[in-house]
Protein backbone atom coordinates (compact mmCIF):
# COMPACT_ATOMS: atom_id res chain seq x y z
CA UNK A 1 0.00 0.00 0.00
CA UNK A 2 1.30 3.45 -0.91
CA UNK A 3 2.00 6.01 1.79
CA UNK A 4 2.05 8.89 -0.69
CA UNK A 5 -0.65 11.43 0.23
CA UNK A 6 -3.44 11.90 -2.27
CA UNK A 7 -3.54 15.13 -4.29
CA UNK A 8 -7.12 16.37 -3.82
CA UNK A 9 -8.78 18.78 -6.27
CA UNK A 10 -12.03 20.64 -5.64
CA UNK A 11 -14.73 20.13 -8.25
CA UNK A 12 -15.32 23.07 -10.57
CA UNK A 13 -19.03 22.60 -9.79
CA UNK A 14 -18.50 23.17 -6.05
CA UNK A 15 -19.89 26.44 -4.78
CA UNK A 16 -17.48 29.23 -3.89
CA UNK A 17 -18.78 29.72 -0.35
CA UNK A 18 -17.82 26.22 0.78
CA UNK A 19 -21.23 24.73 1.42
CA UNK A 20 -21.14 22.16 -1.41
CA UNK A 21 -17.57 21.02 -1.84
CA UNK A 22 -16.67 17.77 -3.52
CA UNK A 23 -13.02 16.83 -3.93
CA UNK A 24 -11.48 14.21 -6.20
CA UNK A 25 -8.08 12.53 -6.15
CA UNK A 26 -7.24 10.41 -9.19
CA UNK A 27 -4.74 7.56 -9.08
CA UNK A 28 -3.94 5.09 -11.87
CA UNK A 29 -6.30 2.39 -10.57
CA UNK A 30 -8.73 4.33 -8.36
CA UNK A 31 -10.62 7.64 -8.28
CA UNK A 32 -11.22 8.84 -4.71
CA UNK A 33 -14.15 11.17 -3.95
CA UNK A 34 -14.90 12.97 -0.67
CA UNK A 35 -16.87 15.80 0.93
CA UNK A 36 -14.36 18.47 1.88
CA UNK A 37 -16.52 19.98 4.64
CA UNK A 38 -15.89 17.12 7.06
CA UNK A 39 -12.59 16.75 8.96
CA UNK A 40 -12.59 12.97 8.67
CA UNK A 41 -14.69 12.66 5.55
CA UNK A 42 -15.58 9.19 4.32
CA UNK A 43 -14.26 8.52 0.85
CA UNK A 44 -15.62 6.68 -2.13
CA UNK A 45 -13.06 4.66 -4.08
CA UNK A 46 -14.17 4.01 -7.66
CA UNK A 47 -12.65 2.23 -10.61
CA UNK A 48 -11.75 4.74 -13.35
CA UNK A 49 -14.38 3.21 -15.66
CA UNK A 50 -17.08 3.71 -13.02
CA UNK A 51 -16.02 7.35 -12.53
CA UNK A 52 -16.13 7.93 -16.30
CA UNK A 53 -19.61 6.41 -16.44
CA UNK A 54 -20.75 8.61 -13.54
CA UNK A 55 -19.45 11.75 -15.25
CA UNK A 56 -21.26 10.83 -18.47
CA UNK A 57 -24.49 10.22 -16.55
CA UNK A 58 -24.12 13.47 -14.58
CA UNK A 59 -23.55 15.47 -17.78
CA UNK A 60 -26.92 14.29 -19.10
CA UNK A 61 -28.53 15.67 -15.94
PDB file of N, CA and C in Angstrom:
ATOM      1  N   UNK A   1       0.846  -1.183   0.000  1.00  0.00           N
ATOM      2  CA  UNK A   1       0.000   0.000   0.000  1.00  0.00           C
ATOM      3  C   UNK A   1       0.888   1.240   0.000  1.00  0.00           C
ATOM      4  N   UNK A   2       0.521   2.225  -0.798  1.00  0.00           N
ATOM      5  CA  UNK A   2       1.302   3.448  -0.914  1.00  0.00           C
ATOM      6  C   UNK A   2       1.063   4.365   0.282  1.00  0.00           C
ATOM      7  N   UNK A   3       2.131   5.035   0.706  1.00  0.00           N
ATOM      8  CA  UNK A   3       1.997   6.008   1.787  1.00  0.00           C
ATOM      9  C   UNK A   3       2.031   7.434   1.249  1.00  0.00           C
ATOM     10  N   UNK A   4       2.056   7.575  -0.069  1.00  0.00           N
ATOM     11  CA  UNK A   4       2.054   8.894  -0.687  1.00  0.00           C
ATOM     12  C   UNK A   4       0.687   9.534  -0.478  1.00  0.00           C
ATOM     13  N   UNK A   5       0.652  10.774   0.040  1.00  0.00           N
ATOM     14  CA  UNK A   5      -0.649  11.427   0.235  1.00  0.00           C
ATOM     15  C   UNK A   5      -1.345  11.685  -1.100  1.00  0.00           C
ATOM     16  N   UNK A   6      -2.656  11.627  -1.076  1.00  0.00           N
ATOM     17  CA  UNK A   6      -3.441  11.897  -2.273  1.00  0.00           C
ATOM     18  C   UNK A   6      -3.442  13.389  -2.582  1.00  0.00           C
ATOM     19  N   UNK A   7      -3.441  13.730  -3.856  1.00  0.00           N
ATOM     20  CA  UNK A   7      -3.545  15.126  -4.290  1.00  0.00           C
ATOM     21  C   UNK A   7      -5.016  15.401  -4.601  1.00  0.00           C
ATOM     22  N   UNK A   8      -5.691  16.101  -3.700  1.00  0.00           N
ATOM     23  CA  UNK A   8      -7.121  16.365  -3.825  1.00  0.00           C
ATOM     24  C   UNK A   8      -7.363  17.646  -4.618  1.00  0.00           C
ATOM     25  N   UNK A   9      -8.396  17.621  -5.473  1.00  0.00           N
ATOM     26  CA  UNK A   9      -8.782  18.777  -6.266  1.00  0.00           C
ATOM     27  C   UNK A   9     -10.271  19.023  -6.076  1.00  0.00           C
ATOM     28  N   UNK A  10     -10.626  20.284  -5.834  1.00  0.00           N
ATOM     29  CA  UNK A  10     -12.034  20.639  -5.643  1.00  0.00           C
ATOM     30  C   UNK A  10     -12.740  20.665  -6.998  1.00  0.00           C
ATOM     31  N   UNK A  11     -13.925  20.140  -7.038  1.00  0.00           N
ATOM     32  CA  UNK A  11     -14.729  20.130  -8.252  1.00  0.00           C
ATOM     33  C   UNK A  11     -15.018  21.550  -8.716  1.00  0.00           C
ATOM     34  N   UNK A  12     -14.989  21.752 -10.021  1.00  0.00           N
ATOM     35  CA  UNK A  12     -15.317  23.070 -10.569  1.00  0.00           C
ATOM     36  C   UNK A  12     -16.801  23.396 -10.372  1.00  0.00           C
ATOM     37  N   UNK A  13     -17.610  22.391 -10.040  1.00  0.00           N
ATOM     38  CA  UNK A  13     -19.031  22.604  -9.787  1.00  0.00           C
ATOM     39  C   UNK A  13     -19.321  22.922  -8.326  1.00  0.00           C
ATOM     40  N   UNK A  14     -18.307  22.848  -7.463  1.00  0.00           N
ATOM     41  CA  UNK A  14     -18.505  23.171  -6.047  1.00  0.00           C
ATOM     42  C   UNK A  14     -18.744  24.664  -5.907  1.00  0.00           C
ATOM     43  N   UNK A  15     -19.585  25.024  -4.962  1.00  0.00           N
ATOM     44  CA  UNK A  15     -19.890  26.443  -4.775  1.00  0.00           C
ATOM     45  C   UNK A  15     -18.699  27.160  -4.145  1.00  0.00           C
ATOM     46  N   UNK A  16     -18.604  28.438  -4.390  1.00  0.00           N
ATOM     47  CA  UNK A  16     -17.484  29.228  -3.891  1.00  0.00           C
ATOM     48  C   UNK A  16     -17.520  29.503  -2.408  1.00  0.00           C
ATOM     49  N   UNK A  17     -18.695  29.391  -1.772  1.00  0.00           N
ATOM     50  CA  UNK A  17     -18.780  29.719  -0.351  1.00  0.00           C
ATOM     51  C   UNK A  17     -18.558  28.516   0.554  1.00  0.00           C
ATOM     52  N   UNK A  18     -18.220  27.372  -0.019  1.00  0.00           N
ATOM     53  CA  UNK A  18     -17.821  26.221   0.782  1.00  0.00           C
ATOM     54  C   UNK A  18     -18.928  25.333   1.297  1.00  0.00           C
ATOM     55  N   UNK A  19     -20.169  25.548   0.871  1.00  0.00           N
ATOM     56  CA  UNK A  19     -21.235  24.728   1.419  1.00  0.00           C
ATOM     57  C   UNK A  19     -21.514  23.467   0.603  1.00  0.00           C
ATOM     58  N   UNK A  20     -20.942  23.344  -0.572  1.00  0.00           N
ATOM     59  CA  UNK A  20     -21.144  22.157  -1.409  1.00  0.00           C
ATOM     60  C   UNK A  20     -19.823  21.791  -2.079  1.00  0.00           C
ATOM     61  N   UNK A  21     -18.898  21.274  -1.310  1.00  0.00           N
ATOM     62  CA  UNK A  21     -17.566  21.018  -1.837  1.00  0.00           C
ATOM     63  C   UNK A  21     -17.301  19.528  -1.994  1.00  0.00           C
ATOM     64  N   UNK A  22     -17.049  19.140  -3.208  1.00  0.00           N
ATOM     65  CA  UNK A  22     -16.672  17.766  -3.516  1.00  0.00           C
ATOM     66  C   UNK A  22     -15.236  17.811  -4.014  1.00  0.00           C
ATOM     67  N   UNK A  23     -14.410  16.910  -3.496  1.00  0.00           N
ATOM     68  CA  UNK A  23     -13.022  16.835  -3.932  1.00  0.00           C
ATOM     69  C   UNK A  23     -12.755  15.464  -4.529  1.00  0.00           C
ATOM     70  N   UNK A  24     -11.837  15.442  -5.487  1.00  0.00           N
ATOM     71  CA  UNK A  24     -11.482  14.214  -6.195  1.00  0.00           C
ATOM     72  C   UNK A  24      -9.971  14.079  -6.207  1.00  0.00           C
ATOM     73  N   UNK A  25      -9.498  12.855  -6.013  1.00  0.00           N
ATOM     74  CA  UNK A  25      -8.077  12.535  -6.150  1.00  0.00           C
ATOM     75  C   UNK A  25      -7.979  11.321  -7.069  1.00  0.00           C
ATOM     76  N   UNK A  26      -7.337  11.496  -8.210  1.00  0.00           N
ATOM     77  CA  UNK A  26      -7.238  10.414  -9.193  1.00  0.00           C
ATOM     78  C   UNK A  26      -5.884   9.719  -9.088  1.00  0.00           C
ATOM     79  N   UNK A  27      -5.924   8.415  -9.064  1.00  0.00           N
ATOM     80  CA  UNK A  27      -4.743   7.560  -9.082  1.00  0.00           C
ATOM     81  C   UNK A  27      -4.882   6.651 -10.301  1.00  0.00           C
ATOM     82  N   UNK A  28      -3.831   5.942 -10.684  1.00  0.00           N
ATOM     83  CA  UNK A  28      -3.942   5.090 -11.875  1.00  0.00           C
ATOM     84  C   UNK A  28      -5.064   4.044 -11.811  1.00  0.00           C
ATOM     85  N   UNK A  29      -5.300   3.464 -10.647  1.00  0.00           N
ATOM     86  CA  UNK A  29      -6.296   2.387 -10.575  1.00  0.00           C
ATOM     87  C   UNK A  29      -7.544   2.745  -9.782  1.00  0.00           C
ATOM     88  N   UNK A  30      -7.609   3.939  -9.214  1.00  0.00           N
ATOM     89  CA  UNK A  30      -8.734   4.325  -8.362  1.00  0.00           C
ATOM     90  C   UNK A  30      -8.972   5.827  -8.446  1.00  0.00           C
ATOM     91  N   UNK A  31     -10.247   6.225  -8.413  1.00  0.00           N
ATOM     92  CA  UNK A  31     -10.617   7.635  -8.284  1.00  0.00           C
ATOM     93  C   UNK A  31     -11.281   7.775  -6.921  1.00  0.00           C
ATOM     94  N   UNK A  32     -10.711   8.626  -6.070  1.00  0.00           N
ATOM     95  CA  UNK A  32     -11.223   8.845  -4.714  1.00  0.00           C
ATOM     96  C   UNK A  32     -12.091  10.101  -4.721  1.00  0.00           C
ATOM     97  N   UNK A  33     -13.217  10.050  -4.017  1.00  0.00           N
ATOM     98  CA  UNK A  33     -14.151  11.173  -3.951  1.00  0.00           C
ATOM     99  C   UNK A  33     -14.503  11.390  -2.486  1.00  0.00           C
ATOM    100  N   UNK A  34     -14.538  12.668  -2.053  1.00  0.00           N
ATOM    101  CA  UNK A  34     -14.896  12.968  -0.668  1.00  0.00           C
ATOM    102  C   UNK A  34     -15.601  14.318  -0.566  1.00  0.00           C
ATOM    103  N   UNK A  35     -16.246  14.526   0.570  1.00  0.00           N
ATOM    104  CA  UNK A  35     -16.872  15.800   0.928  1.00  0.00           C
ATOM    105  C   UNK A  35     -15.835  16.581   1.718  1.00  0.00           C
ATOM    106  N   UNK A  36     -15.441  17.729   1.236  1.00  0.00           N
ATOM    107  CA  UNK A  36     -14.361  18.472   1.881  1.00  0.00           C
ATOM    108  C   UNK A  36     -14.780  19.203   3.154  1.00  0.00           C
ATOM    109  N   UNK A  37     -16.075  19.251   3.457  1.00  0.00           N
ATOM    110  CA  UNK A  37     -16.524  19.983   4.636  1.00  0.00           C
ATOM    111  C   UNK A  37     -16.271  19.232   5.943  1.00  0.00           C
ATOM    112  N   UNK A  38     -16.057  17.934   5.865  1.00  0.00           N
ATOM    113  CA  UNK A  38     -15.890  17.120   7.062  1.00  0.00           C
ATOM    114  C   UNK A  38     -14.414  16.860   7.341  1.00  0.00           C
ATOM    115  N   UNK A  39     -13.992  16.979   8.604  1.00  0.00           N
ATOM    116  CA  UNK A  39     -12.594  16.754   8.957  1.00  0.00           C
ATOM    117  C   UNK A  39     -12.137  15.343   8.611  1.00  0.00           C
ATOM    118  N   UNK A  40     -12.915  14.364   8.967  1.00  0.00           N
ATOM    119  CA  UNK A  40     -12.592  12.965   8.674  1.00  0.00           C
ATOM    120  C   UNK A  40     -13.631  12.425   7.702  1.00  0.00           C
ATOM    121  N   UNK A  41     -13.666  13.000   6.529  1.00  0.00           N
ATOM    122  CA  UNK A  41     -14.687  12.664   5.547  1.00  0.00           C
ATOM    123  C   UNK A  41     -14.536  11.237   5.037  1.00  0.00           C
ATOM    124  N   UNK A  42     -15.634  10.489   4.986  1.00  0.00           N
ATOM    125  CA  UNK A  42     -15.585   9.186   4.318  1.00  0.00           C
ATOM    126  C   UNK A  42     -15.252   9.402   2.844  1.00  0.00           C
ATOM    127  N   UNK A  43     -14.644   8.423   2.246  1.00  0.00           N
ATOM    128  CA  UNK A  43     -14.262   8.518   0.848  1.00  0.00           C
ATOM    129  C   UNK A  43     -14.879   7.380   0.048  1.00  0.00           C
ATOM    130  N   UNK A  44     -15.235   7.705  -1.173  1.00  0.00           N
ATOM    131  CA  UNK A  44     -15.619   6.678  -2.127  1.00  0.00           C
ATOM    132  C   UNK A  44     -14.369   6.342  -2.927  1.00  0.00           C
ATOM    133  N   UNK A  45     -14.164   5.082  -3.226  1.00  0.00           N
ATOM    134  CA  UNK A  45     -13.057   4.659  -4.078  1.00  0.00           C
ATOM    135  C   UNK A  45     -13.667   3.940  -5.274  1.00  0.00           C
ATOM    136  N   UNK A  46     -13.530   4.535  -6.449  1.00  0.00           N
ATOM    137  CA  UNK A  46     -14.166   4.014  -7.658  1.00  0.00           C
ATOM    138  C   UNK A  46     -13.128   3.592  -8.689  1.00  0.00           C
ATOM    139  N   UNK A  47     -13.469   2.583  -9.460  1.00  0.00           N
ATOM    140  CA  UNK A  47     -12.645   2.226 -10.612  1.00  0.00           C
ATOM    141  C   UNK A  47     -12.745   3.366 -11.622  1.00  0.00           C
ATOM    142  N   UNK A  48     -11.686   3.654 -12.360  1.00  0.00           N
ATOM    143  CA  UNK A  48     -11.747   4.744 -13.347  1.00  0.00           C
ATOM    144  C   UNK A  48     -12.914   4.606 -14.324  1.00  0.00           C
ATOM    145  N   UNK A  49     -13.251   3.391 -14.744  1.00  0.00           N
ATOM    146  CA  UNK A  49     -14.377   3.208 -15.664  1.00  0.00           C
ATOM    147  C   UNK A  49     -15.700   3.614 -15.010  1.00  0.00           C
ATOM    148  N   UNK A  50     -15.863   3.320 -13.735  1.00  0.00           N
ATOM    149  CA  UNK A  50     -17.083   3.711 -13.018  1.00  0.00           C
ATOM    150  C   UNK A  50     -17.174   5.229 -12.897  1.00  0.00           C
ATOM    151  N   UNK A  51     -16.053   5.886 -12.641  1.00  0.00           N
ATOM    152  CA  UNK A  51     -16.015   7.351 -12.532  1.00  0.00           C
ATOM    153  C   UNK A  51     -16.375   7.975 -13.885  1.00  0.00           C
ATOM    154  N   UNK A  52     -15.822   7.437 -14.965  1.00  0.00           N
ATOM    155  CA  UNK A  52     -16.127   7.934 -16.303  1.00  0.00           C
ATOM    156  C   UNK A  52     -17.614   7.776 -16.609  1.00  0.00           C
ATOM    157  N   UNK A  53     -18.175   6.639 -16.238  1.00  0.00           N
ATOM    158  CA  UNK A  53     -19.606   6.407 -16.442  1.00  0.00           C
ATOM    159  C   UNK A  53     -20.431   7.408 -15.637  1.00  0.00           C
ATOM    160  N   UNK A  54     -20.054   7.640 -14.390  1.00  0.00           N
ATOM    161  CA  UNK A  54     -20.753   8.608 -13.539  1.00  0.00           C
ATOM    162  C   UNK A  54     -20.722  10.003 -14.171  1.00  0.00           C
ATOM    163  N   UNK A  55     -19.563  10.425 -14.645  1.00  0.00           N
ATOM    164  CA  UNK A  55     -19.453  11.753 -15.249  1.00  0.00           C
ATOM    165  C   UNK A  55     -20.332  11.871 -16.483  1.00  0.00           C
ATOM    166  N   UNK A  56     -20.392  10.814 -17.283  1.00  0.00           N
ATOM    167  CA  UNK A  56     -21.261  10.829 -18.468  1.00  0.00           C
ATOM    168  C   UNK A  56     -22.728  10.921 -18.091  1.00  0.00           C
ATOM    169  N   UNK A  57     -23.110  10.187 -17.040  1.00  0.00           N
ATOM    170  CA  UNK A  57     -24.490  10.219 -16.554  1.00  0.00           C
ATOM    171  C   UNK A  57     -24.818  11.596 -15.982  1.00  0.00           C
ATOM    172  N   UNK A  58     -23.895  12.162 -15.199  1.00  0.00           N
ATOM    173  CA  UNK A  58     -24.123  13.468 -14.577  1.00  0.00           C
ATOM    174  C   UNK A  58     -24.247  14.568 -15.629  1.00  0.00           C
ATOM    175  N   UNK A  59     -23.510  14.457 -16.725  1.00  0.00           N
ATOM    176  CA  UNK A  59     -23.550  15.473 -17.781  1.00  0.00           C
ATOM    177  C   UNK A  59     -24.904  15.487 -18.491  1.00  0.00           C
ATOM    178  N   UNK A  60     -25.602  14.367 -18.464  1.00  0.00           N
ATOM    179  CA  UNK A  60     -26.922  14.291 -19.103  1.00  0.00           C
ATOM    180  C   UNK A  60     -27.974  15.035 -18.285  1.00  0.00           C
ATOM    181  N   UNK A  61     -27.700  15.169 -16.963  1.00  0.00           N
ATOM    182  CA  UNK A  61     -28.529  15.669 -15.944  1.00  0.00           C
ATOM    183  C   UNK A  61     -29.541  16.627 -16.103  1.00  0.00           C
TER     184      UNK A  61
END
